[in-house]
XYZ file of C-alpha atoms in Angstrom:
390
model
C -34.182 233.585 185.447
C -30.881 232.617 187.013
C -28.286 235.267 187.454
C -25.256 234.913 185.189
C -22.112 233.704 186.865
C -19.553 236.334 187.719
C -15.980 236.207 186.497
C -13.959 233.184 187.511
C -10.664 233.466 189.371
C -8.607 232.916 186.235
C -10.362 235.757 184.430
C -9.780 238.058 187.387
C -6.089 237.174 187.595
C -5.626 237.680 183.862
C -7.426 241.000 184.139
C -5.201 242.170 186.986
C -2.103 241.220 185.009
C -3.331 243.205 182.027
C -4.131 246.150 184.299
C -0.565 246.125 185.571
C 0.787 245.947 182.035
C -1.416 248.849 180.957
C -0.230 251.115 183.756
C 3.443 250.182 183.497
C 3.632 251.092 179.826
C 5.282 254.278 178.580
C 2.112 255.524 176.903
C 0.552 258.874 177.885
C -1.673 258.822 180.967
C -4.875 259.214 178.923
C -4.088 256.111 176.867
C -3.138 254.103 179.950
C -6.318 254.987 181.843
C -8.468 254.271 178.803
C -6.764 250.876 178.675
C -7.567 250.396 182.374
C -11.243 250.937 181.556
C -11.017 248.353 178.778
C -9.244 245.734 180.885
C -11.657 246.289 183.776
C -14.656 245.683 181.523
C -13.027 242.531 180.152
C -12.052 241.254 183.613
C -15.575 241.491 185.041
C -17.351 240.678 181.783
C -19.408 243.878 181.604
C -20.191 246.092 178.630
C -18.411 249.325 179.516
C -16.293 251.157 182.040
C -15.570 254.836 182.648
C -13.455 257.140 184.796
C -14.733 260.519 185.990
C -12.219 263.112 187.261
C -13.030 265.786 189.848
C -12.659 269.383 188.655
C -14.130 271.965 190.995
C -17.562 270.851 192.183
C -18.157 268.353 189.385
C -16.845 264.958 188.369
C -16.224 265.142 184.622
C -16.399 262.143 182.281
C -12.811 261.724 181.077
C -11.864 258.148 180.090
C -14.074 255.320 178.857
C -14.363 252.025 177.034
C -17.342 250.291 175.462
C -19.904 253.092 175.381
C -22.470 252.913 172.565
C -21.569 255.292 169.692
C -24.210 257.906 170.513
C -23.110 258.023 174.158
C -19.385 257.921 173.316
C -19.833 260.894 170.988
C -21.110 263.076 173.841
C -19.211 261.365 176.650
C -16.958 264.325 177.497
C -20.042 266.489 178.153
C -21.243 264.322 181.019
C -20.621 265.552 184.534
C -21.902 264.663 187.992
C -22.121 266.943 190.998
C -19.643 266.224 193.743
C -22.438 265.885 196.288
C -24.574 263.579 194.129
C -26.219 261.037 196.420
C -24.795 257.757 195.169
C -21.325 259.250 194.526
C -21.278 260.812 197.989
C -22.323 257.441 199.402
C -19.354 255.696 197.777
C -16.963 258.428 198.925
C -18.297 258.291 202.466
C -17.916 254.508 202.563
C -14.523 254.643 200.812
C -15.705 251.576 198.977
C -17.814 250.535 196.018
C -21.551 250.937 195.576
C -23.153 248.071 193.604
C -26.576 248.569 192.044
C -28.068 245.785 189.926
C -31.418 247.513 189.473
C -30.085 250.830 188.247
C -33.190 251.894 186.331
C -35.555 251.430 189.232
C -33.203 252.508 192.017
C -34.029 256.123 193.009
C -30.317 256.908 193.369
C -29.554 256.165 189.718
C -32.885 255.949 187.892
C -32.699 259.143 185.846
C -29.074 258.688 184.824
C -29.542 254.979 184.141
C -32.478 255.657 181.834
C -30.588 258.355 179.917
C -27.414 256.271 179.587
C -29.289 252.968 179.110
C -27.640 251.262 182.086
C -29.129 248.219 183.812
C -26.426 247.517 186.419
C -23.545 249.616 187.713
C -20.628 249.521 190.138
C -19.257 252.852 191.359
C -15.773 252.863 192.951
C -14.348 256.092 194.408
C -10.775 257.283 193.845
C -8.844 259.272 196.438
C -5.777 261.451 196.681
C -3.919 262.599 199.767
C -5.832 262.481 203.069
C -8.677 260.630 201.306
C -9.671 263.692 199.313
C -11.743 262.442 196.361
C -10.177 262.882 192.924
C -12.616 260.870 190.836
C -14.548 257.639 190.528
C -14.664 254.633 188.251
C -17.721 252.799 186.958
C -18.417 249.443 185.376
C -21.784 249.010 183.661
C -24.067 246.604 181.867
C -26.017 248.019 178.943
C -29.703 247.397 178.280
C -30.593 243.809 178.852
C -29.911 241.469 181.711
C -26.692 242.131 183.607
C -25.535 241.493 187.132
C -22.467 242.384 189.238
C -21.607 239.990 192.048
C -19.389 240.830 195.023
C -16.201 239.655 193.320
C -16.905 241.766 190.247
C -17.415 244.842 192.407
C -14.162 244.141 194.274
C -12.311 243.910 190.958
C -13.709 247.285 189.882
C -12.670 248.794 193.216
C -9.168 247.369 192.778
C -8.950 248.793 189.265
C -10.054 252.179 190.602
C -7.267 252.075 193.191
C -4.746 251.228 190.474
C -5.976 254.098 188.286
C -5.945 256.369 191.324
C -2.255 255.586 191.880
C -1.423 256.367 188.261
C -3.273 259.681 188.440
C -1.546 260.708 191.672
C 1.865 259.776 190.280
C 1.181 261.846 187.168
C 0.014 264.788 189.282
C 3.104 264.624 191.478
C 5.320 264.499 188.407
C 3.525 267.507 186.936
C 3.824 269.327 190.255
C 7.571 268.650 190.357
C 7.969 269.796 186.771
C 6.066 273.001 187.489
C 8.043 273.534 190.681
C 11.255 272.987 188.745
C 10.204 275.508 186.115
C 9.279 278.040 188.793
C 12.610 277.507 190.538
C 14.536 277.858 187.268
C 12.620 281.033 186.420
C 13.298 282.401 189.896
C 16.980 281.508 189.620
C 17.204 283.246 186.261
C 15.556 286.350 187.703
C 17.905 286.326 190.696
C 20.950 285.876 188.474
C 19.751 288.698 186.236
C 19.106 290.977 189.235
C 22.440 290.101 190.843
C 24.258 290.640 187.554
C 22.552 293.982 187.024
C 23.435 295.098 190.569
C 27.030 293.953 190.164
C 27.289 295.872 186.905
C 25.920 298.982 188.604
C 28.311 298.731 191.560
C 31.231 298.042 189.235
C 30.378 301.014 187.025
C 29.824 303.338 189.995
C 33.182 302.469 191.542
C 35.006 302.631 188.219
C 33.481 305.940 187.160
C 33.582 307.663 190.562
C 35.741 306.298 193.376
C 38.469 304.851 191.157
C 38.727 308.048 189.129
C 38.954 310.162 192.275
C 41.685 307.986 193.799
C 43.595 307.928 190.506
C 43.350 311.711 190.238
C 44.539 312.060 193.834
C 47.515 309.818 193.068
C 48.526 311.968 190.090
C 48.133 315.179 192.083
C 50.304 313.815 194.889
C 52.949 312.701 192.399
C 52.898 316.103 190.707
C 53.070 317.931 194.046
C 56.035 315.834 195.139
C 57.862 316.921 191.985
C 57.319 320.620 192.736
C 58.457 320.558 196.369
C 62.139 320.893 197.197
C 61.901 319.835 200.849
C 63.108 316.241 200.748
C 61.231 315.146 203.859
C 57.941 316.557 202.580
C 58.669 315.195 199.084
C 59.138 311.701 200.546
C 55.902 312.007 202.516
C 53.966 313.028 199.399
C 55.581 310.227 197.399
C 54.544 307.760 200.119
C 50.968 309.066 199.979
C 51.000 308.746 196.188
C 52.138 305.124 196.522
C 49.294 304.433 198.951
C 46.851 306.049 196.522
C 48.231 303.883 193.710
C 47.779 300.782 195.853
C 44.210 301.871 196.655
C 43.556 302.335 192.930
C 44.858 298.827 192.204
C 42.635 297.419 194.961
C 39.617 299.201 193.520
C 40.399 297.857 190.040
C 40.670 294.343 191.456
C 37.389 294.848 193.302
C 35.689 296.072 190.127
C 37.005 292.993 188.321
C 35.832 290.682 191.109
C 32.371 292.243 191.358
C 31.710 291.908 187.637
C 34.485 290.262 185.620
C 34.483 291.422 182.019
C 35.851 287.988 181.157
C 32.453 286.469 182.022
C 30.870 288.537 179.258
C 33.638 287.995 176.727
C 34.882 284.485 177.450
C 31.998 282.780 179.227
C 32.571 280.427 182.144
C 35.836 278.923 180.910
C 37.294 282.292 179.936
C 36.349 283.908 183.241
C 37.804 281.057 185.310
C 40.961 281.065 183.167
C 41.500 284.791 183.768
C 40.888 284.423 187.505
C 43.041 281.299 187.857
C 46.004 282.791 185.996
C 45.880 286.027 187.972
C 45.576 284.434 191.410
C 48.023 281.694 190.444
C 50.651 284.238 189.396
C 50.195 286.175 192.630
C 50.735 283.005 194.703
C 53.298 281.164 192.587
C 51.011 278.226 191.796
C 51.288 275.801 188.914
C 47.834 276.120 187.386
C 45.920 274.049 184.863
C 42.486 274.599 183.368
C 40.850 271.622 181.649
C 38.006 272.560 179.317
C 35.862 269.500 178.584
C 32.784 271.439 177.464
C 31.217 270.839 174.080
C 28.253 273.241 173.998
C 27.347 276.719 175.140
C 26.609 277.102 178.843
C 23.483 279.038 179.912
C 23.987 282.337 181.695
C 22.463 281.095 184.948
C 24.839 278.125 185.066
C 27.787 280.405 184.240
C 26.920 282.756 187.096
C 26.450 279.990 189.677
C 29.517 277.944 188.743
C 31.818 280.950 188.394
C 30.979 282.140 191.911
C 31.552 278.649 193.303
C 34.897 278.318 191.501
C 35.934 281.791 192.645
C 35.128 280.993 196.276
C 37.045 277.709 196.043
C 40.111 279.463 194.567
C 39.968 282.136 197.264
C 39.861 279.395 199.914
C 43.006 277.839 198.438
C 44.731 281.219 198.481
C 43.849 281.826 202.129
C 44.173 278.392 203.703
C 45.591 275.595 201.543
C 49.321 276.424 201.238
C 49.116 274.814 197.817
C 51.700 274.579 195.046
C 49.399 273.454 192.240
C 45.747 274.066 191.382
C 43.694 272.351 188.681
C 40.253 273.462 187.545
C 38.109 271.272 185.309
C 34.933 272.389 183.525
C 32.947 269.546 181.976
C 29.531 268.488 180.751
C 27.828 265.230 181.622
C 24.397 264.591 180.186
C 22.152 267.525 180.994
C 24.519 268.935 183.638
C 27.591 271.139 183.534
C 30.070 271.068 186.373
C 33.260 272.584 187.711
C 35.825 271.027 190.040
C 38.709 272.816 191.772
C 41.550 270.656 193.097
C 44.648 271.696 195.053
C 47.644 269.849 196.485
C 47.586 271.783 199.744
C 47.453 270.746 203.376
C 43.842 269.581 203.237
C 41.569 269.223 206.250
C 38.945 266.997 207.837
C 35.549 268.194 206.503
C 33.790 266.814 209.595
C 35.841 269.059 211.869
C 35.399 272.307 209.941
C 32.477 274.709 210.190
C 31.188 274.841 206.642
C 30.351 278.526 206.782
C 33.936 279.323 207.832
C 35.301 278.804 204.335
C 32.224 279.820 202.423
C 31.447 276.132 201.959
C 27.851 276.622 203.015
C 27.405 279.426 200.495
C 28.879 277.297 197.704
C 26.624 274.394 198.619
C 23.536 276.609 198.792
C 24.329 278.183 195.419
C 24.533 274.753 193.798
C 21.451 273.338 195.502
C 19.321 276.401 194.782
C 20.159 275.878 191.111
C 18.871 272.287 191.516
C 22.455 271.085 191.338
C 24.897 269.126 193.465
C 27.883 270.078 195.614
C 30.665 267.815 196.835
C 33.666 268.426 199.079
C 36.533 265.926 199.273
C 39.536 266.525 201.528
C 41.703 264.958 204.182
C 44.691 266.283 206.106
C 47.861 266.224 204.019
C 46.127 265.213 200.787
C 44.726 268.398 199.318
C 41.129 269.329 198.596
C 38.640 269.031 195.754
C 35.482 271.104 195.529
C 33.011 270.010 192.840
C 29.634 271.389 191.803
C 27.276 270.717 188.916
C 24.019 272.328 187.806
C 21.478 271.619 185.043
C 22.171 273.079 181.619
C 18.508 273.993 181.121
């Protein structure tokens, strides 16, 4: 009996086009790979096609098309050892294995009898560094069936296409998991930092600040009881220094853990800071609130610290007359920008860690956000950062 002709070139081309369409769709991976099995079987004219995925030491039957009902019903139970002879042969060769006498071939006889397979092509699938991740099969059921060289090449090509889809999906899942881990870590760090700032703030407020305030009152009272004018003036001077120290401690307590962050969120905290520092420096200040939803605590903590550092830089270096802060949301991100009309500078000629720029950038990037610095001599400076809202 003559062997049946393999697929013609037109059938192969049509099959490859349909394979591309299947994998470029927006359907879930399982549906796309099942479609790959279907289009592969159609392209080579065989009865069925399957994909087995490596999990541990076994390749597990995962996707299929065309299996007889009794086999399809139990398909997910099938598994093949990683070191199975014919599978290991295909992996070692990094190419297909074509067997047109599957029932009598010692490599496949038992499986072929159980699954009622006459002919089979096995094509390995690889991940990074040619580590196997699965294999694809194309099969003829009971009855006469034959795979020629072209058919086997088509199956191998389909396996490579499916392999690419699987690796892309795995990389996407890895990135998503990495992103979740990073967000969880950021939240833990923000919580720990916030808790430590609260503790330091409370310790200073309840201990050091109270002691300095008490000392100030005692010095003031003592200066009132002493008649010696020179000594009275000295005590009054000490009381003034104590009062200044108390004010510095209060400012430090406010900077370490601003109550406005708890009560007014990001916009309220920046508004309080901007008005205070602006009044101390004679700036014209403006705060633009373009937010529409609540901002998560982690984003509040990151963006407030960046805005605070930027405002401190203006106070120390910019010689500015006006400062504008804008808080806005864009898509799934929330951002803050701080702009001054000061002397500006050339970013390429400034050590980023000198002005805390490196710390601001690292804060934004660790939160999976973005940081941007725009400045030039004589034209002011804008610092902008945005982070995800999730």
